[in-house]
């Protein structure tokens, strides 16, 4: 192929050959840069299902934007052959640099941290490498590492153990059936043909790390079978026996990565990277971990090692038990896991009664229609499973909380604008305690309730206020009224303090997000009496993921006593690829975190809403909700010119991958959207036939033209493309565009939005430039859309952290002489700017403007009638569809751009997040110390 062209890539030199195909260096004649092209063997993707899976995985890998991961530029076919176009990297493979004695410790740590960081990013995106080995790691001349072949080894691996060959990129050809660079780095579960997850990469990483510090493979054999046997049944010699000066901590990290049982390995690459970073810091500061002693024999080493392990296990158990119980007993290391509910819908917000015998939760099991289901409060016997339904309102009712004597339950109801209600645990008539309140918590004495007002979006959260009110009265008192925002209060065990999520001073959205933290305040005192704990910054430094503007904040779920005077805060947070339940010690003297957060649950789903209690026998009982979330494209049947809903929402897509940012053609027959299967790819669907097709392997914010014939999307670095759905190559129409927000109805022009503070721009395909048409000196402007007659543009202005206001402005063609950007004096306000109202979309006749509104604390669809001639508002804003339901919600989708409603003559299309799940319980049984 040397000298030939593949598309606009000119093949120049063969670089290597492996099990998947041949790799060449080529030249990209469009962008004037060298690239690497892998020509896949025809038999590697001969099966249609395998090829489909390969394409999906390669797309996912192409989205891994990380400095230590090779970039996939393109996936293409020509003359019946498949090609992958990748970043071209000069340097050497790691296997050629390790040598017989391994790498120096400093170099090994520097390289290992880069590898771990890359794998952590891949795992976060849902991608497992499955072929990690030194031959798949390139080292540049400056010592920078690049991981190759992400997603490709997954294709090559079948369920049977006899097919074990994997890809070999940019290196010598791997002979059929040989073990070099393939079998030697497999995990035990991979070698047995079992289903693998990210923990398989952790095992392979341990094998690579072992080789980096010793110069020898961890698992060796003269044949493939003997190597597999070594992986499955043998332990490698300790690294310190092979290489002098290996620190104990390095040896411990390797050992924890190479455990045969995946459940006993380090569970997340984030944790591996953190351990390596700490070891590197100790080494560079002169406090390097003590080198592991040279083993003099099994008997000499066995007893000290066993003693260390025993002491470690016992100490860990004592720490946990004292933190929760404060007694003289410790739990066993094998907690019991029990599923308490088995519903097809949603069960959430569990809370244990003080004696641990009852669990209350919110569930939609009582509804007759899944689409219209609402949450009610249920109480269930833990021992027998018998349950009682306490509420039956058509609005969601959730967030239950037991009184200290277990006789009453407080909860949040969405009825009548939302509020806190109290009801007897045995049933009866509920009584409203606090209008607009949420998250109620009884004080330890049972005399007061703490709650907060606000909403679950970031903009509503930062307007939150915390109150305390007597249970029998209505004399509420605001806690820390001088704070800019306060939310999610939790009582201290003695009832003298409250922990809450808050921000002391006002600021822009970015500052508010950064300053958000847990605070501790006495019930009496001014704002200076509140102490900032520093918990959230500490969790961020430890790579916990939360916050931003999606509202997915980490809040304290319970405040548990500790016998030494300190206490622990229970919370749910995401670290790595799962959200689990954690707890963290807090000093009563300084209100600062003590030690590291400790994980209490280890599931792969989203584990939320933890509640803990002490068993009569001294053990600990923990309940939590295990949830699954599925973001899909939905439609709502609608007479769009009248704003009248014609039926319940209907699902348009249904896959495990998240699908969002939909755009529908004016006739309602075609829809485009993003599919997030590791990467974001652009798809379109014919709603009549159900046919789906790929538009682009990577892209953002697709917008379909009104006639449904073409799609605009952004790919790469702010490059705007247009492609015909009938076929053909994408056309680059703008090289400095952020996202396309709307087409003119004649299909000749596009509106574009750039970064904050930039004006709305106009793009005309063929001109390759962006012309500003609407601007403001201080406001950021977003989501411009043409009216059906192309004479007006609707958009919203960002006027502060909690304000979004919808406007209409006349369209002035910038190509006409004297035409300039439309200034604020010519804008027509459609909404009042007092709330979060944004993402406007025109009705087909141009006389109604739809938009998302968070005025009632949830994210709902509203509309405003406009004068046909002047486009000024006529009459009051109308509610089109409320989405207050917890199971199917626009609010739960986080980023409102992902929802972004699109209007056709007979429907509105949007993304909706469906949440399902059940209640689980784990018990940490006590044993005599």
Short mmCIF file of N, CA, C and O in Angstrom, two decimals, residues 676-759:
data_model
loop_
_atom_site.label_atom_id
_atom_site.label_comp_id
_atom_site.label_asym_id
_atom_site.label_seq_id
_atom_site.Cartn_x
_atom_site.Cartn_y
_atom_site.Cartn_z
N UNK A 676 -24.16 8.70 23.60
CA UNK A 676 -22.93 8.69 24.41
C UNK A 676 -22.58 7.25 24.76
O UNK A 676 -22.97 6.74 25.81
N UNK A 677 -21.83 6.59 23.90
CA UNK A 677 -21.32 5.25 24.18
C UNK A 677 -19.82 5.38 24.37
O UNK A 677 -19.02 4.95 23.56
N UNK A 678 -19.43 6.02 25.47
CA UNK A 678 -18.04 6.37 25.69
C UNK A 678 -17.75 7.70 25.02
O UNK A 678 -17.39 8.67 25.66
N UNK A 679 -17.94 7.79 23.71
CA UNK A 679 -17.81 9.06 23.00
C UNK A 679 -19.20 9.57 22.64
O UNK A 679 -20.19 8.87 22.80
N UNK A 680 -19.26 10.80 22.14
CA UNK A 680 -20.53 11.36 21.68
C UNK A 680 -20.56 11.29 20.16
O UNK A 680 -19.76 11.92 19.48
N UNK A 681 -21.48 10.49 19.62
CA UNK A 681 -21.63 10.37 18.17
C UNK A 681 -23.01 10.89 17.77
O UNK A 681 -23.95 10.87 18.57
N UNK A 682 -23.11 11.35 16.54
CA UNK A 682 -24.35 11.95 16.03
C UNK A 682 -25.13 10.90 15.25
O UNK A 682 -24.59 10.23 14.37
N UNK A 683 -26.44 10.78 15.56
CA UNK A 683 -27.32 9.81 14.90
C UNK A 683 -28.59 10.51 14.44
O UNK A 683 -28.94 11.58 14.92
N UNK A 684 -29.29 9.87 13.48
CA UNK A 684 -30.61 10.32 13.12
C UNK A 684 -31.55 9.13 13.04
O UNK A 684 -31.13 8.00 12.83
N UNK A 685 -32.84 9.40 13.22
CA UNK A 685 -33.84 8.33 13.23
C UNK A 685 -35.07 8.75 12.45
O UNK A 685 -35.54 9.89 12.59
N UNK A 686 -35.56 7.85 11.62
CA UNK A 686 -36.83 8.04 10.92
C UNK A 686 -37.93 7.55 11.86
O UNK A 686 -38.00 6.35 12.17
N UNK A 687 -38.80 8.44 12.32
CA UNK A 687 -39.80 8.08 13.32
C UNK A 687 -40.93 7.26 12.73
O UNK A 687 -41.70 6.65 13.48
N UNK A 688 -41.05 7.22 11.41
CA UNK A 688 -42.07 6.38 10.79
C UNK A 688 -41.64 4.93 10.70
O UNK A 688 -42.34 4.02 11.14
N UNK A 689 -40.45 4.70 10.13
CA UNK A 689 -39.96 3.33 9.93
C UNK A 689 -39.17 2.80 11.11
O UNK A 689 -38.98 1.59 11.25
N UNK A 690 -38.69 3.70 11.98
CA UNK A 690 -37.84 3.28 13.09
C UNK A 690 -36.39 3.10 12.71
O UNK A 690 -35.56 2.73 13.54
N UNK A 691 -36.03 3.38 11.45
CA UNK A 691 -34.65 3.23 11.00
C UNK A 691 -33.75 4.25 11.67
O UNK A 691 -34.08 5.44 11.77
N UNK A 692 -32.57 3.78 12.14
CA UNK A 692 -31.56 4.65 12.72
C UNK A 692 -30.28 4.57 11.90
O UNK A 692 -29.96 3.51 11.34
N UNK A 693 -29.53 5.66 11.84
CA UNK A 693 -28.28 5.66 11.08
C UNK A 693 -27.30 6.63 11.72
O UNK A 693 -27.69 7.65 12.30
N UNK A 694 -26.04 6.28 11.59
CA UNK A 694 -24.96 7.12 12.11
C UNK A 694 -24.71 8.29 11.17
O UNK A 694 -24.61 8.12 9.96
N UNK A 695 -24.56 9.49 11.75
CA UNK A 695 -24.23 10.68 10.97
C UNK A 695 -22.75 10.99 11.07
O UNK A 695 -22.08 11.23 10.08
N UNK A 696 -22.22 10.98 12.31
CA UNK A 696 -20.81 11.30 12.53
C UNK A 696 -20.33 10.56 13.76
O UNK A 696 -21.06 10.45 14.74
N UNK A 697 -19.09 10.07 13.69
CA UNK A 697 -18.54 9.29 14.80
C UNK A 697 -18.25 10.14 16.03
O UNK A 697 -18.14 9.61 17.14
N UNK A 698 -18.09 11.44 15.85
CA UNK A 698 -17.93 12.33 16.99
C UNK A 698 -18.54 13.66 16.63
O UNK A 698 -18.51 14.09 15.47
N UNK A 699 -19.12 14.32 17.60
CA UNK A 699 -19.75 15.60 17.33
C UNK A 699 -20.51 16.11 18.52
O UNK A 699 -20.60 15.44 19.56
N UNK A 700 -21.07 17.29 18.39
CA UNK A 700 -21.82 17.90 19.47
C UNK A 700 -22.99 18.71 18.96
O UNK A 700 -22.95 19.29 17.88
N UNK A 701 -24.06 18.74 19.76
CA UNK A 701 -25.24 19.56 19.55
C UNK A 701 -25.75 19.54 18.11
O UNK A 701 -25.80 20.57 17.43
N UNK A 702 -26.16 18.38 17.60
CA UNK A 702 -26.66 18.33 16.22
C UNK A 702 -27.98 19.09 16.08
O UNK A 702 -28.83 19.04 16.97
N UNK A 703 -28.15 19.79 14.96
CA UNK A 703 -29.39 20.50 14.67
C UNK A 703 -29.82 20.11 13.26
O UNK A 703 -29.10 20.32 12.28
N UNK A 704 -31.02 19.54 13.16
CA UNK A 704 -31.54 19.12 11.86
C UNK A 704 -32.21 20.31 11.18
O UNK A 704 -32.78 21.18 11.85
N UNK A 705 -32.09 20.38 9.87
CA UNK A 705 -32.73 21.48 9.14
C UNK A 705 -34.25 21.31 9.20
O UNK A 705 -34.76 20.20 9.39
N UNK A 706 -35.02 22.39 9.06
CA UNK A 706 -36.48 22.28 9.16
C UNK A 706 -37.10 21.25 8.22
O UNK A 706 -38.08 20.59 8.57
N UNK A 707 -36.52 21.10 6.99
CA UNK A 707 -37.08 20.12 6.06
C UNK A 707 -36.55 18.71 6.29
O UNK A 707 -36.93 17.77 5.57
N UNK A 708 -35.66 18.53 7.28
CA UNK A 708 -35.16 17.20 7.63
C UNK A 708 -34.15 16.63 6.67
O UNK A 708 -33.87 15.43 6.71
N UNK A 709 -33.55 17.47 5.82
CA UNK A 709 -32.67 16.94 4.79
C UNK A 709 -31.19 16.93 5.20
O UNK A 709 -30.41 16.17 4.63
N UNK A 710 -30.79 17.74 6.17
CA UNK A 710 -29.38 17.82 6.55
C UNK A 710 -29.23 18.15 8.02
O UNK A 710 -30.18 18.61 8.68
N UNK A 711 -28.01 17.93 8.51
CA UNK A 711 -27.72 18.11 9.93
C UNK A 711 -26.46 18.94 10.08
O UNK A 711 -25.47 18.73 9.36
N UNK A 712 -26.48 19.88 11.00
CA UNK A 712 -25.29 20.64 11.38
C UNK A 712 -24.81 20.13 12.73
O UNK A 712 -25.61 19.84 13.61
N UNK A 713 -23.52 20.01 12.90
CA UNK A 713 -22.95 19.58 14.18
C UNK A 713 -21.53 20.12 14.28
O UNK A 713 -20.90 20.47 13.28
N UNK A 714 -21.01 20.17 15.49
CA UNK A 714 -19.65 20.63 15.73
C UNK A 714 -18.78 19.43 16.06
O UNK A 714 -19.17 18.55 16.82
N UNK A 715 -17.60 19.39 15.47
CA UNK A 715 -16.65 18.31 15.73
C UNK A 715 -15.26 18.89 15.77
O UNK A 715 -14.97 19.91 15.13
N UNK A 716 -14.38 18.23 16.53
CA UNK A 716 -13.01 18.73 16.64
C UNK A 716 -12.96 19.99 17.47
O UNK A 716 -13.70 20.16 18.44
N UNK A 717 -12.09 20.90 17.09
CA UNK A 717 -11.91 22.16 17.83
C UNK A 717 -12.76 23.24 17.18
O UNK A 717 -12.32 23.95 16.27
N UNK A 718 -14.02 23.33 17.63
CA UNK A 718 -14.94 24.38 17.17
C UNK A 718 -15.06 24.44 15.65
O UNK A 718 -15.07 25.52 15.06
N UNK A 719 -15.18 23.27 15.04
CA UNK A 719 -15.38 23.19 13.60
C UNK A 719 -16.81 22.76 13.32
O UNK A 719 -17.25 21.70 13.76
N UNK A 720 -17.55 23.58 12.61
CA UNK A 720 -18.96 23.34 12.32
C UNK A 720 -19.10 22.69 10.96
O UNK A 720 -18.60 23.20 9.96
N UNK A 721 -19.78 21.54 10.93
CA UNK A 721 -19.99 20.78 9.69
C UNK A 721 -21.48 20.71 9.37
O UNK A 721 -22.34 20.76 10.26
N UNK A 722 -21.76 20.53 8.10
CA UNK A 722 -23.12 20.24 7.62
C UNK A 722 -23.03 19.01 6.73
O UNK A 722 -22.14 18.92 5.86
N UNK A 723 -23.94 18.06 6.93
CA UNK A 723 -23.94 16.85 6.14
C UNK A 723 -25.36 16.53 5.70
O UNK A 723 -26.33 16.74 6.46
N UNK A 724 -25.50 16.05 4.47
CA UNK A 724 -26.81 15.66 3.95
C UNK A 724 -27.16 14.28 4.47
O UNK A 724 -26.32 13.38 4.50
N UNK A 725 -28.41 14.07 4.87
CA UNK A 725 -28.85 12.76 5.35
C UNK A 725 -29.08 11.79 4.19
O UNK A 725 -29.30 10.60 4.43
N UNK A 726 -29.02 12.27 2.97
CA UNK A 726 -29.15 11.37 1.82
C UNK A 726 -27.81 10.82 1.37
O UNK A 726 -27.74 10.00 0.47
N UNK A 727 -26.71 11.27 2.03
CA UNK A 727 -25.38 10.76 1.69
C UNK A 727 -24.43 11.87 1.30
O UNK A 727 -24.83 13.02 1.06
N UNK A 728 -23.15 11.54 1.25
CA UNK A 728 -22.14 12.52 0.89
C UNK A 728 -21.25 12.86 2.06
O UNK A 728 -21.51 12.49 3.21
N UNK A 729 -20.17 13.58 1.77
CA UNK A 729 -19.20 13.96 2.79
C UNK A 729 -19.67 15.19 3.55
O UNK A 729 -20.32 16.08 2.97
N UNK A 730 -19.31 15.29 4.83
CA UNK A 730 -19.61 16.51 5.59
C UNK A 730 -18.89 17.71 5.00
O UNK A 730 -17.76 17.61 4.52
N UNK A 731 -19.53 18.86 5.04
CA UNK A 731 -18.94 20.11 4.56
C UNK A 731 -18.57 20.97 5.76
O UNK A 731 -19.40 21.25 6.63
N UNK A 732 -17.30 21.40 5.82
CA UNK A 732 -16.86 22.30 6.87
C UNK A 732 -17.36 23.70 6.53
O UNK A 732 -16.97 24.28 5.52
N UNK A 733 -18.22 24.26 7.39
CA UNK A 733 -18.82 25.56 7.09
C UNK A 733 -18.31 26.66 8.00
O UNK A 733 -18.54 27.84 7.72
N UNK A 734 -17.64 26.32 9.11
CA UNK A 734 -17.12 27.34 10.01
C UNK A 734 -16.00 26.72 10.84
O UNK A 734 -16.15 25.61 11.35
N UNK A 735 -14.88 27.45 10.96
CA UNK A 735 -13.74 26.93 11.71
C UNK A 735 -13.57 27.62 13.06
O UNK A 735 -12.59 27.40 13.75
N UNK A 736 -14.54 28.45 13.45
CA UNK A 736 -14.47 29.13 14.74
C UNK A 736 -15.86 29.23 15.33
O UNK A 736 -16.32 30.29 15.71
N UNK A 737 -16.55 28.09 15.38
CA UNK A 737 -17.93 28.05 15.88
C UNK A 737 -18.02 27.07 17.03
O UNK A 737 -17.43 25.98 16.98
N UNK A 738 -18.76 27.44 18.06
CA UNK A 738 -18.87 26.61 19.25
C UNK A 738 -19.96 25.55 19.10
O UNK A 738 -19.71 24.37 19.14
N UNK A 739 -21.20 25.99 18.90
CA UNK A 739 -22.29 25.06 18.60
C UNK A 739 -23.29 25.75 17.69
O UNK A 739 -23.50 26.96 17.76
N UNK A 740 -23.92 24.97 16.81
CA UNK A 740 -25.03 25.47 16.01
C UNK A 740 -26.29 25.37 16.86
O UNK A 740 -26.54 24.35 17.50
N UNK A 741 -27.09 26.44 16.88
CA UNK A 741 -28.29 26.43 17.72
C UNK A 741 -29.57 26.39 16.92
O UNK A 741 -30.61 25.99 17.44
N UNK A 742 -29.55 26.83 15.65
CA UNK A 742 -30.77 26.80 14.87
C UNK A 742 -30.56 27.14 13.41
O UNK A 742 -29.65 27.90 13.06
N UNK A 743 -31.41 26.55 12.55
CA UNK A 743 -31.39 26.80 11.11
C UNK A 743 -32.40 27.90 10.76
O UNK A 743 -33.44 28.04 11.41
N UNK A 744 -32.10 28.63 9.70
CA UNK A 744 -33.16 29.42 9.07
C UNK A 744 -34.11 28.43 8.40
O UNK A 744 -33.72 27.32 8.03
N UNK A 745 -35.36 28.81 8.25
CA UNK A 745 -36.34 27.87 7.71
C UNK A 745 -36.20 27.65 6.22
O UNK A 745 -36.79 26.70 5.68
N UNK A 746 -35.42 28.48 5.53
CA UNK A 746 -35.13 28.18 4.14
C UNK A 746 -33.89 27.30 4.01
O UNK A 746 -33.49 26.94 2.89
N UNK A 747 -33.27 26.95 5.13
CA UNK A 747 -32.16 26.01 5.13
C UNK A 747 -30.86 26.56 4.61
O UNK A 747 -29.94 25.79 4.28
N UNK A 748 -30.71 27.89 4.54
CA UNK A 748 -29.50 28.47 3.97
C UNK A 748 -28.55 29.05 5.00
O UNK A 748 -27.40 29.36 4.67
N UNK A 749 -29.00 29.21 6.25
CA UNK A 749 -28.18 29.86 7.26
C UNK A 749 -28.31 29.15 8.61
O UNK A 749 -29.29 28.47 8.87
N UNK A 750 -27.31 29.39 9.44
CA UNK A 750 -27.28 28.80 10.78
C UNK A 750 -26.96 29.87 11.80
O UNK A 750 -26.19 30.81 11.54
N UNK A 751 -27.54 29.72 12.98
CA UNK A 751 -27.16 30.55 14.13
C UNK A 751 -26.16 29.77 14.96
O UNK A 751 -26.28 28.56 15.13
N UNK A 752 -25.17 30.49 15.49
CA UNK A 752 -24.09 29.86 16.25
C UNK A 752 -23.92 30.58 17.57
O UNK A 752 -24.13 31.79 17.69
N UNK A 753 -23.53 29.80 18.58
CA UNK A 753 -23.25 30.34 19.91
C UNK A 753 -21.81 30.03 20.26
O UNK A 753 -21.33 28.91 20.06
N UNK A 754 -21.10 31.03 20.79
CA UNK A 754 -19.73 30.81 21.22
C UNK A 754 -19.64 30.83 22.73
O UNK A 754 -20.64 30.64 23.42
N UNK A 755 -18.45 31.04 23.26
CA UNK A 755 -18.25 31.02 24.70
C UNK A 755 -18.96 32.20 25.34
O UNK A 755 -19.39 33.14 24.68
N UNK A 756 -19.06 32.15 26.69
CA UNK A 756 -19.77 33.18 27.44
C UNK A 756 -19.24 34.57 27.08
O UNK A 756 -18.05 34.80 26.96
N UNK A 757 -20.19 35.51 26.94
CA UNK A 757 -19.81 36.88 26.66
C UNK A 757 -19.75 37.22 25.19
O UNK A 757 -19.64 38.39 24.82
N UNK A 758 -19.80 36.22 24.30
CA UNK A 758 -19.71 36.47 22.87
C UNK A 758 -21.12 36.66 22.28
O UNK A 758 -22.10 36.10 22.77
N UNK A 759 -21.24 37.44 21.22
CA UNK A 759 -22.56 37.65 20.61
C UNK A 759 -23.04 36.41 19.86
O UNK A 759 -22.25 35.53 19.52
#
